[in-house]
Coordinates of C-alpha atoms in Angstrom, one line a residue:
X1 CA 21.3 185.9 194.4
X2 CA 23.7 183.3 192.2
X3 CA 25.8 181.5 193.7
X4 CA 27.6 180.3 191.0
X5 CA 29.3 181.4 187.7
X6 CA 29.6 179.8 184.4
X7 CA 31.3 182.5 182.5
X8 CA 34.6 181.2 183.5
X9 CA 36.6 179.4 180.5
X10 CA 38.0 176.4 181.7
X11 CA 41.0 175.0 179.6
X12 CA 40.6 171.3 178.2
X13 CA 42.9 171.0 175.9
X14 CA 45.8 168.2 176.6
X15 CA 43.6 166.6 179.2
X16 CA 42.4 163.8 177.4
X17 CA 38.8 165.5 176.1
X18 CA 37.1 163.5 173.3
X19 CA 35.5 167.2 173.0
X20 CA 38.4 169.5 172.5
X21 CA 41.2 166.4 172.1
X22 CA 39.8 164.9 169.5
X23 CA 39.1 167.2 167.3
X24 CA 41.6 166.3 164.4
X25 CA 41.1 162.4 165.0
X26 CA 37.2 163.2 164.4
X27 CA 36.8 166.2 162.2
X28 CA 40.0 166.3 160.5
X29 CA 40.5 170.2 161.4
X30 CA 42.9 171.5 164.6
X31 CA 41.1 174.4 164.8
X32 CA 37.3 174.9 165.2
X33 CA 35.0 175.6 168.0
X34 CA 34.2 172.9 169.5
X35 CA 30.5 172.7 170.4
X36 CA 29.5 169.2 169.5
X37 CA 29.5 166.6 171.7
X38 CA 26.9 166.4 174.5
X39 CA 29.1 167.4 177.3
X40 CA 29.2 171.0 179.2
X41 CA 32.0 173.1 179.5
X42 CA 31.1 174.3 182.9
X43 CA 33.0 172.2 186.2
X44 CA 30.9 169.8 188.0
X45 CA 28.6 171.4 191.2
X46 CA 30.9 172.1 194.2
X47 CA 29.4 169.3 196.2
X48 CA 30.6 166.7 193.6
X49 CA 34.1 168.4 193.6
X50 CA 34.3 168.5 197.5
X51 CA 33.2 164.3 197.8
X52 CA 35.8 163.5 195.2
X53 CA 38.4 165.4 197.1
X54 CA 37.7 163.9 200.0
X55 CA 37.2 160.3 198.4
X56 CA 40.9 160.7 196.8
X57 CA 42.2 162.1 200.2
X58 CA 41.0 158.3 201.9
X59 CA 43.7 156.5 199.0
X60 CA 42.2 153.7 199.0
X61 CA 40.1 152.9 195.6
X62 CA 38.9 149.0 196.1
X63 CA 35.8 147.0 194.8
X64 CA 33.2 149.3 195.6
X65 CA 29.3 148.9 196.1
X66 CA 26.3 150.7 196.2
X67 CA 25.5 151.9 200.0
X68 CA 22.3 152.3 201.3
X69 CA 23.0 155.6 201.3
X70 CA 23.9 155.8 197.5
X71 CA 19.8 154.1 196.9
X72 CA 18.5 156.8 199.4
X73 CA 20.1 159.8 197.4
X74 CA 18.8 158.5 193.7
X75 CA 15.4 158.0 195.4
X76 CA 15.4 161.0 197.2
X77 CA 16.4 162.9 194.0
X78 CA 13.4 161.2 191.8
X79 CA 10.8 161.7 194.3
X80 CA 11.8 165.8 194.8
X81 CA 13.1 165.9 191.4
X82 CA 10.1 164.7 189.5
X83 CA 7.5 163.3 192.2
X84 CA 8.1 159.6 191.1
X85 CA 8.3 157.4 194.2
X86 CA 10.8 154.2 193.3
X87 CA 12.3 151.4 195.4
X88 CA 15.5 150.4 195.9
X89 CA 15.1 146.8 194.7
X90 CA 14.0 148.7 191.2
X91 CA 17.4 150.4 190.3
X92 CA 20.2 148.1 188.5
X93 CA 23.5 149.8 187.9
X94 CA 25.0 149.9 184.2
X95 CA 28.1 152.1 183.5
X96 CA 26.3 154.0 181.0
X97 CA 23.0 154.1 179.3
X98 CA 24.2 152.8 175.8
X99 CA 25.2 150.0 177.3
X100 CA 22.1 149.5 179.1
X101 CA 20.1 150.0 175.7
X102 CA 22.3 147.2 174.2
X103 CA 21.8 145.0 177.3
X104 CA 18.2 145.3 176.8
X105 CA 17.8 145.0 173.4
X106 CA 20.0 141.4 173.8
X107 CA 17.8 140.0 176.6
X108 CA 14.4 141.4 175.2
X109 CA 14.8 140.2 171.8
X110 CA 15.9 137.9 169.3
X111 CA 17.7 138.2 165.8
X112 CA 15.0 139.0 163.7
X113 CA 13.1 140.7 166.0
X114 CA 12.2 144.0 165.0
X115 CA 13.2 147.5 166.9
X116 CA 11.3 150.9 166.7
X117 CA 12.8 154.2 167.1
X118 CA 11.5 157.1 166.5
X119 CA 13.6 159.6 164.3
X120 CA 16.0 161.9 163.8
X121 CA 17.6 160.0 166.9
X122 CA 20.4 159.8 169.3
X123 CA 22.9 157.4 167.0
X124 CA 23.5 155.0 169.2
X125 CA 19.8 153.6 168.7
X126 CA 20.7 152.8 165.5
X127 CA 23.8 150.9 166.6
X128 CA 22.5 148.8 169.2
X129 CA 19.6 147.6 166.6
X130 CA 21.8 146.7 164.1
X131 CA 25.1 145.3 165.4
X132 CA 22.6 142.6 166.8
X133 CA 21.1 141.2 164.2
X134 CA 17.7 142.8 164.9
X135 CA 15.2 144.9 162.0
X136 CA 15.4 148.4 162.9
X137 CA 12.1 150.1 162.2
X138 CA 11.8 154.2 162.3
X139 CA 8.8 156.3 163.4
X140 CA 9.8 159.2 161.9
X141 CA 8.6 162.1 164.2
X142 CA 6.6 165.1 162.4
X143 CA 8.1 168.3 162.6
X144 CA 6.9 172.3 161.8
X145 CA 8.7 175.2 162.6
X146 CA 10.6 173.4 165.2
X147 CA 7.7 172.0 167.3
X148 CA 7.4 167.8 166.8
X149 CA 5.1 165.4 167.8
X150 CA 4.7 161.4 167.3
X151 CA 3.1 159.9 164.4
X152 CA 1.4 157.2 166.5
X153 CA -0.8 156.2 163.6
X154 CA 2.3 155.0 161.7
X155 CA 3.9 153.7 164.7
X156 CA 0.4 151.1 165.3
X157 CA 1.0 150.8 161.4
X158 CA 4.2 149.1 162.6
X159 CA 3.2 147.3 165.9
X160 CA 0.6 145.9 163.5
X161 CA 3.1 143.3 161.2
X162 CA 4.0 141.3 164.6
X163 CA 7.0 141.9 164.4
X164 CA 7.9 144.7 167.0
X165 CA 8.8 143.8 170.1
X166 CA 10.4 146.7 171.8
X167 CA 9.9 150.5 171.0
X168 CA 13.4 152.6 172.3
X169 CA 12.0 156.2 173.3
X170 CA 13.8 159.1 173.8
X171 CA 12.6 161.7 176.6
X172 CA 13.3 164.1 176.7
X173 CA 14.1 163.9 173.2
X174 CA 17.8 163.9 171.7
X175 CA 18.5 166.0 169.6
X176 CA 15.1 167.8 169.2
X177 CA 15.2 169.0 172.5
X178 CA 11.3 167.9 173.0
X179 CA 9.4 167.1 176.1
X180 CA 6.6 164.9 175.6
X181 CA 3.3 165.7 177.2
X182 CA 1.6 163.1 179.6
X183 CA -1.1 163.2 176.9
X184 CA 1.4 161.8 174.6
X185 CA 3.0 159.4 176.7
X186 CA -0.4 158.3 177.5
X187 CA -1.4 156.7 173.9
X188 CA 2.2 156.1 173.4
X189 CA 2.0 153.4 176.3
X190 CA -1.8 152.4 175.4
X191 CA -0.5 151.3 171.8
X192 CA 2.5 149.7 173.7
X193 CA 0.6 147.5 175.9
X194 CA -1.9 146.3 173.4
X195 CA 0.6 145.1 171.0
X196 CA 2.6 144.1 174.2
X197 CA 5.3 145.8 173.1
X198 CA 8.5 146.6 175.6
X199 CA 9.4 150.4 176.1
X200 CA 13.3 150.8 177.2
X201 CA 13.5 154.9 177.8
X202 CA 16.2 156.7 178.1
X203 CA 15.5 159.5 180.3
X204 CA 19.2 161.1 180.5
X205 CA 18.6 164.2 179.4
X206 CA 15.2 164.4 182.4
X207 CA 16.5 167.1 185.0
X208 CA 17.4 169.4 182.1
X209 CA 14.1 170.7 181.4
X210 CA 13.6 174.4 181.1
X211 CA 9.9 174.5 183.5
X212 CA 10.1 172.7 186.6
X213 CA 8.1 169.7 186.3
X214 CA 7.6 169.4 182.8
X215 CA 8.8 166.1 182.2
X216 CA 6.6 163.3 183.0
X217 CA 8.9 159.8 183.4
X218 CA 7.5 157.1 181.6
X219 CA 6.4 154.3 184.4
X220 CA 4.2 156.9 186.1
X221 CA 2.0 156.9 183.1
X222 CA 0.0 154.0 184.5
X223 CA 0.6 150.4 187.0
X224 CA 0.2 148.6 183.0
X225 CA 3.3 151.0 181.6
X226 CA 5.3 150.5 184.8
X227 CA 5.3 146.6 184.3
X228 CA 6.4 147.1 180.7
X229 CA 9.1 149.6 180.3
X230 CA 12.9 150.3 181.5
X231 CA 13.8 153.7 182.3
X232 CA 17.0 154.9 182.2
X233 CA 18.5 157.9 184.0
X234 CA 22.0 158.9 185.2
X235 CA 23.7 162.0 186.8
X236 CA 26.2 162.4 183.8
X237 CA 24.1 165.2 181.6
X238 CA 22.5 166.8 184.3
X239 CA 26.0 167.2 186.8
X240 CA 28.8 167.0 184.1
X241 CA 30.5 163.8 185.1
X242 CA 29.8 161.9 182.2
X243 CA 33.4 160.0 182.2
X244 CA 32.5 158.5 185.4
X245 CA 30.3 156.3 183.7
X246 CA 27.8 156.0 186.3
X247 CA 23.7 155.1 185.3
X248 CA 20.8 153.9 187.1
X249 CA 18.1 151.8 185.2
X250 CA 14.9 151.8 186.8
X251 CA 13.3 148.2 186.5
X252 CA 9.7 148.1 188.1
X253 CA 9.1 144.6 186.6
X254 CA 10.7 142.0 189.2
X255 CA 11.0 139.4 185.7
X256 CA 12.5 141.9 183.4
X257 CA 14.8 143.2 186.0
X258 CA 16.3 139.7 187.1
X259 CA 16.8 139.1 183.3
X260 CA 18.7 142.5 182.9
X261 CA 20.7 141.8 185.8
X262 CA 21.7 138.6 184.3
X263 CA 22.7 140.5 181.2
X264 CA 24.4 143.3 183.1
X265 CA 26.2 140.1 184.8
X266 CA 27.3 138.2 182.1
X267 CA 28.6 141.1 180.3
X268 CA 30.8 141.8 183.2
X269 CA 29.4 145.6 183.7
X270 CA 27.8 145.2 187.3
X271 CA 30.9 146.9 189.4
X272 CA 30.3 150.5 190.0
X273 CA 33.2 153.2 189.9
X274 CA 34.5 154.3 193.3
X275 CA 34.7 157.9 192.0
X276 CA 31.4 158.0 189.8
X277 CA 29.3 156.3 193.2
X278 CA 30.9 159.3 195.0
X279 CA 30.3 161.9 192.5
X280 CA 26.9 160.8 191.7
X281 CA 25.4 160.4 195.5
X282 CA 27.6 163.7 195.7
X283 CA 25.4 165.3 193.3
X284 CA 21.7 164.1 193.8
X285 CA 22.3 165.0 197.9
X286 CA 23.4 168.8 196.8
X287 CA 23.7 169.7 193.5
X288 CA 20.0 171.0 192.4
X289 CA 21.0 175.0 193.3
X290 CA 23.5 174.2 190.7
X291 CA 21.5 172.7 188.3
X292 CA 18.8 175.1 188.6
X293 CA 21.2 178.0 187.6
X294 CA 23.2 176.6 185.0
X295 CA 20.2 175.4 183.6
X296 CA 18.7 179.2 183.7
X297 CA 22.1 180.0 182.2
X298 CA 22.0 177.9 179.6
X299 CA 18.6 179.2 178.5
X300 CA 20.1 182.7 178.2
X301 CA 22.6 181.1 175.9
X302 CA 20.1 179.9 173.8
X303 CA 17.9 183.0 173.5
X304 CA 21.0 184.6 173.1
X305 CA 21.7 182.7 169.4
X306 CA 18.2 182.5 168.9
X307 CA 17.8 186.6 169.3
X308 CA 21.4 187.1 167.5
X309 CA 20.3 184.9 164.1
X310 CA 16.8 187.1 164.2
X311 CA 19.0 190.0 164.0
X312 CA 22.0 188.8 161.9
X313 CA 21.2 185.1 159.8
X314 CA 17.4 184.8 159.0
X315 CA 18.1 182.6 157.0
X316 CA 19.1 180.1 159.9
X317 CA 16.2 178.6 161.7
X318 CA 16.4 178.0 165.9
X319 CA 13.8 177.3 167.7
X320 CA 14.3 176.7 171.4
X321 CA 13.7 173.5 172.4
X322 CA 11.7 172.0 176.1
X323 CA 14.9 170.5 177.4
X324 CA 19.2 169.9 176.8
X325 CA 21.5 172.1 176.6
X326 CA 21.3 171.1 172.7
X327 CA 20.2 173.2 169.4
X328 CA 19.1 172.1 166.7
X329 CA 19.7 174.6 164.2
X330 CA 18.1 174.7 160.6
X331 CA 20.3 175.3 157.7
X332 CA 17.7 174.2 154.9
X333 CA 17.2 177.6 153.6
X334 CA 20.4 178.1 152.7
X335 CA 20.0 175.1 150.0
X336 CA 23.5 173.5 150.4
X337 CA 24.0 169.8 150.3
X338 CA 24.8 168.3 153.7
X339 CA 28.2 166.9 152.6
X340 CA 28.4 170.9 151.9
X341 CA 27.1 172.8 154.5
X342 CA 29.3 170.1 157.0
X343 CA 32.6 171.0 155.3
X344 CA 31.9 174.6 154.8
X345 CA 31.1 175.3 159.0
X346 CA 34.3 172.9 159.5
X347 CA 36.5 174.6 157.2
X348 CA 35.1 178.1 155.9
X349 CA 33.0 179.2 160.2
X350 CA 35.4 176.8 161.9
X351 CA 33.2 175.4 164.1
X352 CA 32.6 172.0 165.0
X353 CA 28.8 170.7 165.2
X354 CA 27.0 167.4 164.9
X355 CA 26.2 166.8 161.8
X356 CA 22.3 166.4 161.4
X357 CA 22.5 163.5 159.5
X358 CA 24.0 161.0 161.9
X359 CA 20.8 161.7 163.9
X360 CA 18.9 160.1 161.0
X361 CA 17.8 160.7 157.2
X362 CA 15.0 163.0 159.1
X363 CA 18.2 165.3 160.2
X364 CA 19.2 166.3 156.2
X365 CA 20.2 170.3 156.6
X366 CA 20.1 170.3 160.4
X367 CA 23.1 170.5 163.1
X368 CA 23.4 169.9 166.5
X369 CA 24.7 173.0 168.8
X370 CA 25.7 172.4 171.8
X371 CA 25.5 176.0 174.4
X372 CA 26.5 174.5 177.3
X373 CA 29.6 176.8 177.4
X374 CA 30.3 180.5 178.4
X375 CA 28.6 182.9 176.9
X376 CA 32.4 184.5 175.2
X377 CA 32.3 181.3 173.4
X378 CA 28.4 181.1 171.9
X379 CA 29.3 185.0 171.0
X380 CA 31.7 183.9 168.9
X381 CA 30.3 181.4 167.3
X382 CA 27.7 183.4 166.2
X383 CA 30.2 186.1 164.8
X384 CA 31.5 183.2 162.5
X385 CA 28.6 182.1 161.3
X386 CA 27.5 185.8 160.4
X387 CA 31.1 186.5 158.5
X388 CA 30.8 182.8 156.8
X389 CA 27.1 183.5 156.1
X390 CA 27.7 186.6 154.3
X391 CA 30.9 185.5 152.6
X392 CA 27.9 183.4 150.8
X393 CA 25.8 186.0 149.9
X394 CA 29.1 187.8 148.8
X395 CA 29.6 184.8 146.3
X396 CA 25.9 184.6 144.8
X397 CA 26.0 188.5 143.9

């Protein structure tokens, strides 16, 4: 029996949403469906919601730091979550994961150092390359019919001119939606540790796999991995609270985790929020009956657009991805340019996406959906991209 409902449309406007807010600043439109940025639409699990009240009831918001009881809760979450057994001493608090990425990428490398990611991207990998003076290098990933896998003989092809010395993985992947299998983490992490490459993972997008179990987190790939790799993880995706700008890193390596500290340190990001320490221990103690069924309603979502374009847009390509909340919808057979098919679902469907390309070169005739929002709302959108669809075919006859 559910216990919770998600068809409930929540009102955001006017409370300072980058999502539904920002819209003009962003897009240049007012008016568009907003079903972009990598944030849900659904309110945070009642056990979050509950600890905050109380927390705010107390009145009293000092310096706060991580209890013992905060540590037990992540722990507790990773070992039922995903069977990976961590210690305390391993997690190092960052207020996000970007920042940790940037953090890592300053301490484990120097300008001129080259980067690997492996593309079409999150964005931010790109940025925290660049705007420090390091050589990005891409990977691109090979993709058919919506299924992608690593090109690891291009990625050895890379570890090969000496110059790499850390590969940033996504996984699950963003904004593919792709879980990597063990077998593919495996060989990722032999090439790494022969060409003693560092892996910094960020895992946010973890808990929202679609089977139970699926995802495999990078450090229990093998004792050698675990010395050489950062994870990354954080309640914001999976729970909804991503402006309380809470993350744990999880830093096996006693050297590289003193080293991160210090960078964490000196960039003056080591104080936890009183509300996101709350609201995260909040949610890893008695939030996974939530998670489990906004996660199962997600999935109709996305069967439900997938099913709908069968039936209405053939021409649009959705495949449903291992993990997110995230499509990644194919526009390619509709042979616009990007700068065209952009403007025309801003303008002509009114609906705001991410546009492929930000995600890499790799991303040309793609967008990013975001489903994580009632059903009402993924109906319409659908019924806009039908009418704006045929009002194509209308012009080519």
């Amino acid at each position: 029996m559910k216990k919770y409902s998600f068809d409930e449309s929540i009102h955001r406007l006017d409370t300072g949403s980058e999502k539904w807010d920002a819209l003009e600043e962003i897009f240049g439109v007012m008016e568009a469906l907003p079903m972009w940025v990598a944030d849900m639409d659904f309110a945070a699990p009642p056990s979050v919601i509950q600890a905050l009240q109380s927390r705010v009831e107390h009145g009293v918001f000092g310096y706060t730091v991580r209890t013992d009881s905060y540590h037990e809760a992540v722990i507790g979450w990773m070992e039922s979550r995903h069977n990976w057994s961590i210690e305390k001493e391993w997690i190092v608090f960052t207020p996000g994961i970007v920042p940790a990425l940037s953090i890592a990428v300053q301490r484990f490398t120097a300008p001129g150092d080259a980067v690997v990611i492996q593309t079409p991207v999150y964005a931010p990998f790109y940025e925290v390359v660049r705007g420090q003076g390091r050589e990005l290098m891409t990977n691109p990933l090979k993709g058919t019919n919506g299924h992608y896998t690593m090109d690891l003989e291009h990625l050895e092809s890379c570890f090969q001119t000496g110059r790499v010395k850390m590969l940033i993985l996504c996984s699950p992947h963003n904004p593919l939606g792709t879980v990597w299998s063990r077998h593919e983490l495996e060989e990722l992490a032999a090439l790494c540790v022969r060409y003693d490459v560092l892996i910094v993972s960020d895992e946010i997008h973890a808990d929202l796999v679609h089977q139970p179990g699926a995802h495999t987190p990078l450090s229990m790939i093998s004792d050698a991995i675990a010395q050489q790799s950062i994870i990354c993880t954080a309640p914001s995706k999976t729970f909804n609270i991503p402006g309380l700008c809470t993350s744990n890193i999880i830093i096996p390596n006693a050297k590289l985790r003193e080293s991160f500290m210090q960078g964490v340190k000196i960039m003056g990001l080591s104080s936890i929020s009183t509300l996101g320490a709350t609201a995260a221990e909040a949610a890893y103690r008695g939030g996974a009956d939530w998670l489990d069924e906004c996660l199962a309603y997600v999935r109709g979502n996305m069967e439900y657009v997938q099913q709908y374009a069968a039936e209405h847009i053939p021409q649009l390509g959705i495949y449903l991805p291992d993990a997110t909340y995230l499509l990644w919808l194919d526009f390619s057979k509709l042979n616009m340019t990007q700068e065209e098919l952009s403007s025309a679902l801003l303008n002509e469907a009114k609906i705001a996406l991410n546009d492929g390309i930000i995600f890499g070169t790799e991303g040309t005739g793609f967008m990013r959906m975001n489903v994580a929002c009632p059903r009402a709302r993924v109906e319409e959108a659908m019924r806009r991209l039908t009418a704006w669809v045929n009002s194509l075919s209308q012009v080519l006859l």
